[in-house]
XYZ file of C-alpha atoms in Angstrom:
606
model
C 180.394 51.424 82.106
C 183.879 51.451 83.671
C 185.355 48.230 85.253
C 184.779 50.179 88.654
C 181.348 51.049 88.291
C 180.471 47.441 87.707
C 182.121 46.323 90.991
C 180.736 48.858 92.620
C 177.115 47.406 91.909
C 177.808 44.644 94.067
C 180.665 45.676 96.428
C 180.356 49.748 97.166
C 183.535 50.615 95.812
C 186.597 48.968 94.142
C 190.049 51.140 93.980
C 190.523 53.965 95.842
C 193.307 56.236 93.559
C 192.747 53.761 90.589
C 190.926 54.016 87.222
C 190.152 50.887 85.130
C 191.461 49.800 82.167
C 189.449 47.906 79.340
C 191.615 45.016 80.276
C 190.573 45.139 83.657
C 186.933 45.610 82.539
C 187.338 42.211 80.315
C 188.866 40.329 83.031
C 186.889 41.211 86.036
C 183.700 40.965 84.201
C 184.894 37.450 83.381
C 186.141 36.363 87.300
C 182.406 37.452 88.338
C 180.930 34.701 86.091
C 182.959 32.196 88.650
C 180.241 32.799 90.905
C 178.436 29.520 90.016
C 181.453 27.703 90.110
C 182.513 27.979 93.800
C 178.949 28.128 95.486
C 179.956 25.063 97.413
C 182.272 27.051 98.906
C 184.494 25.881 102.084
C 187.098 27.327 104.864
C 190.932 26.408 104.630
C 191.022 23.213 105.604
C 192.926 23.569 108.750
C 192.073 26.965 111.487
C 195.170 28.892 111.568
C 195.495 30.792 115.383
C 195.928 34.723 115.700
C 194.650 35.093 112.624
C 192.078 37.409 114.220
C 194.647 39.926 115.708
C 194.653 43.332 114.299
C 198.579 43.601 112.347
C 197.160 46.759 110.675
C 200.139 49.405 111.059
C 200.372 52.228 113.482
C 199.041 55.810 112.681
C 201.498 58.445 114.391
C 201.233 61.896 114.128
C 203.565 63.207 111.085
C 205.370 65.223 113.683
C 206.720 62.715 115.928
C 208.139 60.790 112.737
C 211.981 61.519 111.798
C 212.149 62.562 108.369
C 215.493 61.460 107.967
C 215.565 58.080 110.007
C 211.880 57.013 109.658
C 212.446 56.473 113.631
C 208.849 57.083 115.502
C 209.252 58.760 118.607
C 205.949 58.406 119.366
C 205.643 54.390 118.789
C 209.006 53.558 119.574
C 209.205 52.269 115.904
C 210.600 52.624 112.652
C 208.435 54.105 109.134
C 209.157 53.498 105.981
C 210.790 56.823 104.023
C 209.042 56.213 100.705
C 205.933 57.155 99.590
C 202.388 55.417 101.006
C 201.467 52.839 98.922
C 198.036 52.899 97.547
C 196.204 49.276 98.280
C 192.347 48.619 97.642
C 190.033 48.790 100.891
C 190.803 45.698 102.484
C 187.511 44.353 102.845
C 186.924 44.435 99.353
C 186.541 40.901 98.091
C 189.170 41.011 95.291
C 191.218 37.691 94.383
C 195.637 38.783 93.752
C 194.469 37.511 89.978
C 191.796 40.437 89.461
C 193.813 42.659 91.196
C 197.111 41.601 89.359
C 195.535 41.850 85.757
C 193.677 45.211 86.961
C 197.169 46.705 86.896
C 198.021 46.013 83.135
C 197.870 48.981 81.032
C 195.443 49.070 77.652
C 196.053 47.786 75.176
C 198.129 45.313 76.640
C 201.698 45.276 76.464
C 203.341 43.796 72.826
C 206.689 42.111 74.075
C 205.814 38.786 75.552
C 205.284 38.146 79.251
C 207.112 34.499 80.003
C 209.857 33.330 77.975
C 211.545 29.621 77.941
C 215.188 30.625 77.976
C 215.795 27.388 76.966
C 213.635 26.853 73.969
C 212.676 30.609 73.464
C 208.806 29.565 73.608
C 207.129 32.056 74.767
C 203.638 33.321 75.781
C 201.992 37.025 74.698
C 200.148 38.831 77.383
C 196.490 38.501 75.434
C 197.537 34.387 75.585
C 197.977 34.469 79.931
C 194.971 36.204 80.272
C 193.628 33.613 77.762
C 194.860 30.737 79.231
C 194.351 31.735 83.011
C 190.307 32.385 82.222
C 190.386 28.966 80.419
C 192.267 26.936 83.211
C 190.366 28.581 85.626
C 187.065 27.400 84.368
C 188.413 23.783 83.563
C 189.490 23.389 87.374
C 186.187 24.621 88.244
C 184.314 22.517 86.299
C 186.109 19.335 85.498
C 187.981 19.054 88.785
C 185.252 20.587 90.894
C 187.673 22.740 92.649
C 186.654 25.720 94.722
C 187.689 28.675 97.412
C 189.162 26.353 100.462
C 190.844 23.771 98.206
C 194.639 22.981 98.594
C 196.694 22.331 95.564
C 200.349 20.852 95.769
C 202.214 21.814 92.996
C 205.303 19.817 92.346
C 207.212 21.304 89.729
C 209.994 23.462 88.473
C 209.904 26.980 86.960
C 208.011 26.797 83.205
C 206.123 29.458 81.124
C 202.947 27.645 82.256
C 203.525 27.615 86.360
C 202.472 31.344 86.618
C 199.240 30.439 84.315
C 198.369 27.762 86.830
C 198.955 29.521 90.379
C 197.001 32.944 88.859
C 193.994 30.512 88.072
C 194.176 28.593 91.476
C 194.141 32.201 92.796
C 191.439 32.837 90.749
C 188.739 30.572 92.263
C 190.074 31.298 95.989
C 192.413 27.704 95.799
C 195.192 27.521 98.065
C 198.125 26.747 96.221
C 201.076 25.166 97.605
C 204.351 25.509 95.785
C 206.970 22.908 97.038
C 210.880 21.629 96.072
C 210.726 19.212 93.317
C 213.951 17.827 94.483
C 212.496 16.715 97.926
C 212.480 13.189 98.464
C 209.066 11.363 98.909
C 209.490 11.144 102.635
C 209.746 15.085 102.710
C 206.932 15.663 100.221
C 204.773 13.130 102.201
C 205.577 15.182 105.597
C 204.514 18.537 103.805
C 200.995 17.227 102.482
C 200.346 16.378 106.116
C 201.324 19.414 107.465
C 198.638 21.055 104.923
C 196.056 18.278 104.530
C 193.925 17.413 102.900
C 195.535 18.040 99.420
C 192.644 18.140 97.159
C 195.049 17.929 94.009
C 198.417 17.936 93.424
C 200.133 19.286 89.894
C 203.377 17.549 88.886
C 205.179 16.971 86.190
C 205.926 13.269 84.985
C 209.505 13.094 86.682
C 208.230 14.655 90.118
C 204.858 12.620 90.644
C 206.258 9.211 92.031
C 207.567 11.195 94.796
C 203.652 11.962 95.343
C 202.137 10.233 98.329
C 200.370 6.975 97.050
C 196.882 8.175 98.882
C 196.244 11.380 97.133
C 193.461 10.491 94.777
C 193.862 13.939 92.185
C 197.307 13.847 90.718
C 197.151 16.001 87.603
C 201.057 15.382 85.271
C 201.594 19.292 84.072
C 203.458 17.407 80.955
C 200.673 15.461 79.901
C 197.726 15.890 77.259
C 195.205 16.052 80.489
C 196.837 18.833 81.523
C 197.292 20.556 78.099
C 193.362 19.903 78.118
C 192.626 22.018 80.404
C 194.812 24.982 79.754
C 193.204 25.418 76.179
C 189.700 24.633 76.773
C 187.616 26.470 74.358
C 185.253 28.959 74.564
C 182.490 26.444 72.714
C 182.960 24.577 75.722
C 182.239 27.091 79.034
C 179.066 27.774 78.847
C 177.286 31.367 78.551
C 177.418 32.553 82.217
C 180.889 31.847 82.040
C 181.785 34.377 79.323
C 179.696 37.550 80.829
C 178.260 38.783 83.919
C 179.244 41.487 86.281
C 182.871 42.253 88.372
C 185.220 40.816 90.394
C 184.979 40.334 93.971
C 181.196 37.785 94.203
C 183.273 34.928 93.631
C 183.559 34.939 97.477
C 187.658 35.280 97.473
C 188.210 37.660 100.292
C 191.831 39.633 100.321
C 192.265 38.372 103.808
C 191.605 34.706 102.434
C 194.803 32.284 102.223
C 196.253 32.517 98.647
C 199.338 30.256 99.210
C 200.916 28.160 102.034
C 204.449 28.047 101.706
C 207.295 25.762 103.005
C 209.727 28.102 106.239
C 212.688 27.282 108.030
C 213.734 23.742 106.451
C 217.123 24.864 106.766
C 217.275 26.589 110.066
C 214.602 24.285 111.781
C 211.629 22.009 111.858
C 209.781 22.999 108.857
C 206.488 25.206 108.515
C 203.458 25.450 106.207
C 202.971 29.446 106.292
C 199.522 30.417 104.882
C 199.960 33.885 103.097
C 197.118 35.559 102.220
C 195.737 37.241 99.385
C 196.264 40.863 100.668
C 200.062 40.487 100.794
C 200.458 39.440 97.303
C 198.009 42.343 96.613
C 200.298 44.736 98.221
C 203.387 43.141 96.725
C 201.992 44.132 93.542
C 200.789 47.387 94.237
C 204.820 48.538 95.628
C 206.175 46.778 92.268
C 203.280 48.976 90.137
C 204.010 52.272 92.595
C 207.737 51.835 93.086
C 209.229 50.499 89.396
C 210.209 52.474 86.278
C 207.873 52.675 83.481
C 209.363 50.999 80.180
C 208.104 47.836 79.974
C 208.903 46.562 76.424
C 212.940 47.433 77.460
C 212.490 45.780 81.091
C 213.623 42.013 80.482
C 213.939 39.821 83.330
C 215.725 36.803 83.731
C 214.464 34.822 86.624
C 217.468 32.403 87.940
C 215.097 31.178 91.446
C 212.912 29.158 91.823
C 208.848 29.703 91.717
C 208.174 27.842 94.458
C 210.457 29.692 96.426
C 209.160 33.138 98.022
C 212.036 35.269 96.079
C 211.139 33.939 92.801
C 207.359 34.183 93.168
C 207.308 37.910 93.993
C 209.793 37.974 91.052
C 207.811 36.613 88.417
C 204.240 38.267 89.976
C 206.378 41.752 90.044
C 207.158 40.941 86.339
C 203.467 40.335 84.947
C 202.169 43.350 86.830
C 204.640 45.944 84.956
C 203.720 44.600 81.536
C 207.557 42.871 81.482
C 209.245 39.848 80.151
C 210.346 37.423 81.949
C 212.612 34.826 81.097
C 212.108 31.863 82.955
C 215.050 28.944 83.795
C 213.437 25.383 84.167
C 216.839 24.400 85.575
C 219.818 25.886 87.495
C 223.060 26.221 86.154
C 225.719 29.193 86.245
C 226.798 28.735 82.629
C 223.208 27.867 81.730
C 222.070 31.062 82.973
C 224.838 33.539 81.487
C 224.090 32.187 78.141
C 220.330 33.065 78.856
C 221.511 36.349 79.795
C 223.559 36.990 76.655
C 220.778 35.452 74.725
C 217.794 37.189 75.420
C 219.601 40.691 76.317
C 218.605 40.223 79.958
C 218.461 43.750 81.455
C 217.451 42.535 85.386
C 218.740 39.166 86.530
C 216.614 38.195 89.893
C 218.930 35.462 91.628
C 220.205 34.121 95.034
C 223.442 35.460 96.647
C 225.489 32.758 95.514
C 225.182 33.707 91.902
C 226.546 37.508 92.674
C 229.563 35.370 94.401
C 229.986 33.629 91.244
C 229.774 36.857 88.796
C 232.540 38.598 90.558
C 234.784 35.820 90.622
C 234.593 33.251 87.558
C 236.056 33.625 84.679
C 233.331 31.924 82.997
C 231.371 35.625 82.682
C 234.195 36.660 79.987
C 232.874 34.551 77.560
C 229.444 35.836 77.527
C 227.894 39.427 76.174
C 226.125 40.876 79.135
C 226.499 44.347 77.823
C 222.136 45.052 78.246
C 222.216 44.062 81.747
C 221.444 47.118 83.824
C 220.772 45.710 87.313
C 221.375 42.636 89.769
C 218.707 41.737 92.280
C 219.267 39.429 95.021
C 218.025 38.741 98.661
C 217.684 35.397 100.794
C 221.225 36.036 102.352
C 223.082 39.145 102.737
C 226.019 39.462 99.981
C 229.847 39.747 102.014
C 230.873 43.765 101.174
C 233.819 42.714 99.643
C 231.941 40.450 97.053
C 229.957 43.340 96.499
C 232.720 45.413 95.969
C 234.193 42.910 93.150
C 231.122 43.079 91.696
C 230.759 46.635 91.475
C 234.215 46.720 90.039
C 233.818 44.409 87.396
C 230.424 45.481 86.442
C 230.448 49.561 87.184
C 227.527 49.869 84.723
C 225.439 47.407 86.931
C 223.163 48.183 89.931
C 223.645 45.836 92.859
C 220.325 45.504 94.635
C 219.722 44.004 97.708
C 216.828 42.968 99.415
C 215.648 41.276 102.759
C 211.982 39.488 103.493
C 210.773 36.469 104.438
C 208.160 33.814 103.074
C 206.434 35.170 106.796
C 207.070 38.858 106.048
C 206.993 39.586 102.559
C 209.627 41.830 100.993
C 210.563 44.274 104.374
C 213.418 46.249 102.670
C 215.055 46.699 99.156
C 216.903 49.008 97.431
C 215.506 50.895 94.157
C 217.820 54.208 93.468
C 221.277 54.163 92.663
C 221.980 55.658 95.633
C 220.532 53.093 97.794
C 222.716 50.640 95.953
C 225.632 52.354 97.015
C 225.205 51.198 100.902
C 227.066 48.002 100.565
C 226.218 46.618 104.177
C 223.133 47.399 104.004
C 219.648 45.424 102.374
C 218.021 48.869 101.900
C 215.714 50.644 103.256
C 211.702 49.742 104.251
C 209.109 49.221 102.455
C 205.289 49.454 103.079
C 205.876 47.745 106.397
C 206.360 48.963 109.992
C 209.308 47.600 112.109
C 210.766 48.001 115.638
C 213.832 46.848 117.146
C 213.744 45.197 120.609
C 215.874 44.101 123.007
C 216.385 40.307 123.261
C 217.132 40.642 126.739
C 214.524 43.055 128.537
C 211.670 43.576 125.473
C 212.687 47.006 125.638
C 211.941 49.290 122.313
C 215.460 50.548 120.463
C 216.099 53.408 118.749
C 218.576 54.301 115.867
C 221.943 53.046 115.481
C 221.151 49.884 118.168
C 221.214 46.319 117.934
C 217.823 44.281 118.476
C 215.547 41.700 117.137
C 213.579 43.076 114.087
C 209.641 42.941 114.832
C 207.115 43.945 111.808
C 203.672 44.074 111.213
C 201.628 45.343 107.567
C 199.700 44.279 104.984
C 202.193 41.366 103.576
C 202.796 39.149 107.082
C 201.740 36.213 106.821
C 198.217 34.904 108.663
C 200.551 31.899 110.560
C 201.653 28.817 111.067
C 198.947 26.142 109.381
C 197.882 24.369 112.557
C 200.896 24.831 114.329
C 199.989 26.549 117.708
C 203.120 26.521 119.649
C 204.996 28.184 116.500
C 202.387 31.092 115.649
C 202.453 31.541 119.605
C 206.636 31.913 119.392
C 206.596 33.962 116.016
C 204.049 36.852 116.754
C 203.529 38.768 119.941
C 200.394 39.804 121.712
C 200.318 42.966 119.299
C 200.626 41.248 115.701
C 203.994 41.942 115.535
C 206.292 39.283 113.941
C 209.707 37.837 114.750
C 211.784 37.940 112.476
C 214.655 36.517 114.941
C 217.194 38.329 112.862
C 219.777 40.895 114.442
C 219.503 44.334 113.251
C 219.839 47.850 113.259
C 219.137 51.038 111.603
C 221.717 53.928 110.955
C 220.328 57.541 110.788
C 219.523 57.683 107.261
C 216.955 54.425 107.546
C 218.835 51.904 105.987
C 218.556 48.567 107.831
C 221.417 46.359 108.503
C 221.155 43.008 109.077
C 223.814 41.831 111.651
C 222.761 37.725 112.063
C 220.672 35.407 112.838
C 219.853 35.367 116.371
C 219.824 31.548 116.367
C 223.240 31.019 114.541
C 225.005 33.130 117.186
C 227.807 31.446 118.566
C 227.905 31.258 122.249
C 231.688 31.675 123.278
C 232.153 32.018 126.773
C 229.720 34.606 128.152
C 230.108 36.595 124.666
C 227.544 36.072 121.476
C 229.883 36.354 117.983
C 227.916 36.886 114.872
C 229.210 34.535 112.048
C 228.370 36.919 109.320
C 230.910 39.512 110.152
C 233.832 36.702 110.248
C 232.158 35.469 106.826
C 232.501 38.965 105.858
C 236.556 39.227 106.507
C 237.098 35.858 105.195
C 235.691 36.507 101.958
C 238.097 39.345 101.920
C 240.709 37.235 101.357
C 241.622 36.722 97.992
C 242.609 33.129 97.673
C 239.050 32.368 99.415
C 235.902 31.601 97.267
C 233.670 31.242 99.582
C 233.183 30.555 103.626
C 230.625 30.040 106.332
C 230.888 30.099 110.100
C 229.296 27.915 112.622
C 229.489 26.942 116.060
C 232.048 24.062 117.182
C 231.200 22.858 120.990
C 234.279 23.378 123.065
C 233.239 22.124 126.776
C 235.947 24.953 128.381
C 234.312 27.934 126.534
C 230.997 26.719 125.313
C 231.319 27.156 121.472
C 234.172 28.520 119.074
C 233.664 29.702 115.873
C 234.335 27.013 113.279
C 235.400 28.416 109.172
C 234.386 25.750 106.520
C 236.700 27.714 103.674
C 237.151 26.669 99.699
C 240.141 27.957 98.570
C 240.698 29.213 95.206
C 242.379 26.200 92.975
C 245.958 25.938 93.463
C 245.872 28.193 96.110
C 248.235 27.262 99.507
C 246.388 29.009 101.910
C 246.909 27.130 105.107
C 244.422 27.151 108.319
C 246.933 28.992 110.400
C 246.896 31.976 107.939
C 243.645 32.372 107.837
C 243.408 32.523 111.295
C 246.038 34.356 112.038
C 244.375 37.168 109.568
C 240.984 37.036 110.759
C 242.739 37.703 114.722
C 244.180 40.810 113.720
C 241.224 42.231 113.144
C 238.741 41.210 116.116
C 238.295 41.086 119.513
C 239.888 38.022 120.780
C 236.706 36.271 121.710
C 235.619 37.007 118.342
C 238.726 34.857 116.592
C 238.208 31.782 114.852
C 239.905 29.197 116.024
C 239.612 26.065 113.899
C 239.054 25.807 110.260
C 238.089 22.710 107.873
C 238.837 22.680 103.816
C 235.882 22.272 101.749
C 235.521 21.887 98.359
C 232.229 23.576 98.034
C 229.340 24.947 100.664
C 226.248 23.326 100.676
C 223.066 25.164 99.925
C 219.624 25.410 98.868
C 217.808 25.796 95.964
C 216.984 28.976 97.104
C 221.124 30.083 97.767
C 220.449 29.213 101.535
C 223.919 27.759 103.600
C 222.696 24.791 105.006
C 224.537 25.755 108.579
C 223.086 22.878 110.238
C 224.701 19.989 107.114
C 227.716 21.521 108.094
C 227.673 21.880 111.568
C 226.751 18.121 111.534
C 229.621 17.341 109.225
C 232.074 18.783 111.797
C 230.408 17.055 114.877
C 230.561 13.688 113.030
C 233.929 13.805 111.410
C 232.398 12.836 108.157
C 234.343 13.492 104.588
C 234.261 16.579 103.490
């Protein structure tokens, strides 16, 4: 009997367009037998509002649909060009670990699926699915955890992170990824923004920074945890080992599967609860979307896992049967010599690491000859970086993408030809978007400027118990705000002007920083620069440069300046600049605008 037969005896139907493999047979068979495990069953801990509003995307008639824009005359809104992507029924109980391992071909792949690039440990496809069906039952049963649960994990990226959030997954647990470089005050304000924590994972060096009242703290480095990850067969007992599919261990695809930490650099921060679905249809555009070679494709994975980029990263990895090479810690030279190493031929990093590559010398001294393509997203990359790049790596495709922890991946780039729109992040996904006027609501069409709205199957389900924000972020029709600047040109590729919130306010004008980032980085004595609103009680706000000049280099405020002028309106020039010696950011590649907008307001060293 086929994997989807047996689901169908309890759930109607599994797949639609999707046969089973023997690996998904093994696998789902084995989730069922959770069944006994989570009966005590329990709701996320805290309601999250709107969660009942229909974000399901629109259904226009083909006509009214440009073929050549994606632009909806019908909807006022913009399609994606590709082809549909094929997701399971939605109310189909099905966990993002059944679907996830569903998607692995049989017999499963040979090359190994996480690699220490540090150590070169690694761990074989047969050994995850292993070690997730172990861990899942030992957090069942010796933890008592079930569907409802929140667990903090506190660590950095290791072979064994992915092993831990597919098994939380697994039993319906709502994992919660944060920075293990927080302080305690910061981790202490996220566990109340998602409590209770039931458990929290950390590893040795992270747990004092753990709140002193949560009463599960499990070390990830320790023989406890070690326990748990290879708990033997001898020791589950025989329900646990067969029974019948995949969904009756209650985990529902609309169910939250993480809760994630938005906006700590732009704002107040957020606990966004994503659900299961949108990893689930993450997966299913990596599976549709990417080329089939996976014993070639190795990836090395320079973000963070607890960061949004570097989650879809490594989940996009284990569904194509890849390997992924995973960096416990940052580091520029660190991760060139990984690169070299372990003939990366996809490096998935943040902007600032395509800055880097077109600019240091310290690339010459590694072998990156099997490196075939660059992915990046969190920030746009400056056209003339991306230019360098190109130059000094012609073989190499530069792919950009744009999402958000509250929208999932929105647009990316995938053919050469995509890559070749510099400006651009690429064109949509399986998502549905609109442009609207910040000023009268009104609908846009092609080629203007508005807020980007979008709705589909990977937007978040909100804010955890934070009214006022889910009220601000999504509108009465599911549509969310993405509260960046944008526009489509007639071919469907989405440009991404600013933020609307970084905007700087000169007289009655609004100047984006990004395209006065984007002619400063043209200058060749710059390394790198960020713009950000000065007050100025005459005019309101002028744009502000924080530059860092190439070493040795003379370049003096009043050139820059000067430069920049000829090349703007007037209300667009910038009309101060400070020396830095390096721009702050996140772990993530992030500016942190607000650090330095602070810095300038208080005069303090820079």
């Amino acid at each position: 009997m086929s994997a989807a037969a047996v689901v169908c005896n309890g759930q109607g139907h599994f797949l639609s367009h999707h046969s089973a493999s023997s690996t998904e047979t093994l696998f789902l068979t084995y989730m069922m037998s959770q069944t006994a495990l989570t009966s005590n069953q329990k709701p996320i801990n805290r309601p999250i509002v709107l969660a009942s509003i229909d974000r399901s995307m629109s259904k226009p008639s083909a006509s009214s649909v440009d073929r050549k824009s994606g632009f909806c005359s019908e909807t006022r809104t913009f399609r994606s060009l590709r082809p549909p992507v094929l997701l399971p029924p939605d109310a189909l109980p099905l966990s993002f670990t059944s679907y996830a391992f569903s998607l692995l071909p049989s017999p499963l792949p040979s090359n190994p699926a996480l690699l220490d690039a540090a150590t070169a440990a690694s761990l074989s496809y047969p050994d995850l699915l292993a070690r997730v069906r172990s861990l899942s039952y030992s957090l069942a049963d010796r933890l008592a955890l079930s569907k409802g649960d929140v667990a903090l994990v506190l660590s950095p990226s290791t072979v064994h992170l992915p092993v831990l959030y597919l098994s939380l997954l697994s039993l319906g647990v709502v994992f919660c990824p944060a920075n293990p470089v927080s302080t305690p005050a910061e981790i202490s304000h996220q566990c109340r923004l998602v409590a209770p924590v039931s458990v929290a994972f950390a590893t040795s060096s992270a747990a004092p920074k753990l709140p002193p009242h949560l009463k599960s703290v499990i070390i990830l480095d320790s023989p406890q945890f070690h326990s748990l990850l290879l708990a033997s067969d001898h020791e589950r007992p025989a329900a646990s080992s067969s029974t019948t599919a995949g969904g009756e261990s209650g985990v529902l695809q609309s169910d939250a599967a993480a809760i994630q930490f938005s906006s700590g650099t732009t704002g107040r921060i957020k606990a966004a609860a994503v659900p299961h679905r949108a990893f689930i249809a993450m997966a299913a555009a990596f599976h549709q979307y990417a080329p089939r070679r996976p014993a070639a494709e190795v990836t090395l994975l320079a973000a963070p896992m607890f960061h949004s980029l570097g989650l879809a990263a490594v989940c996009g990895g284990l569904v194509l049967g890849r390997t992924t090479v995973v960096m416990e810690s940052p580091g520029f030279a660190k991760m060139l010599r990984a690169a070299a190493k372990h003939r990366a031929t996809t490096l998935l990093a943040a902007p600032p690491v395509v800055v880097a590559m077109a600019r240091s010398e310290e690339v010459d001294k590694y072998d990156l000859g099997a490196l075939e393509a660059v992915s990046t997203g969190g920030a746009p990359v400056p056209e003339e970086v991306a230019r360098r790049f190109m130059a000094r790596f012609p073989g190499v495709q530069l792919r950009q993408g744009y999402g958000s922890t509250e929208g999932g991946g929105i647009a990316t780039m995938i053919s050469n030809e995509e890559c070749s729109h510099l400006r651009s992040v690429g064109r949509l996904g399986n998502v549905e978007a609109k442009l609207v006027d910040v000023k009268t609501g009104k609908a846009l069409s092609v080629g203007q400027q508005g807020e980007l709205y979008v709705r589909g199957p990977a937007v978040m389900i909100g804010y955890v118990g934070d009214y006022q924000a889910n009220e601000s972020t999504f509108d009465s029709e599911g549509w969310l705000k993405t509260g960046d600047l944008c526009y489509f040109d007639n071919e469907g590729y989405l440009y991404i002007v600013d933020r609307l919130k970084e905007l700087i306010k000169y007289k009655a004008y609004q100047v984006p920083p990004a395209e006065l980032e984007h002619l400063l980085h043209s200058i060749p004595d710059v390394l790198d620069a960020v713009v950000v609103p000065y007050p100025q009680e005459d005019v309101g706000q002028i744009p502000l440069a924080f530059v860092v000049r190439k070493p040795g280099s003379n370049l003096s405020e009043a050139k820059i300046m000067d430069y920049v002028a000829k090349q703007v309106a007037p209300y667009k020039k910038i009309r101060k600049v400070l020396f830095i010696n390096s721009i702050p950011k996140s772990a993530t590649g992030k500016t942190l605008r607000r650090e330095l907008a602070t810095r300038a307001l208080g005069g303090s060293r820079l």
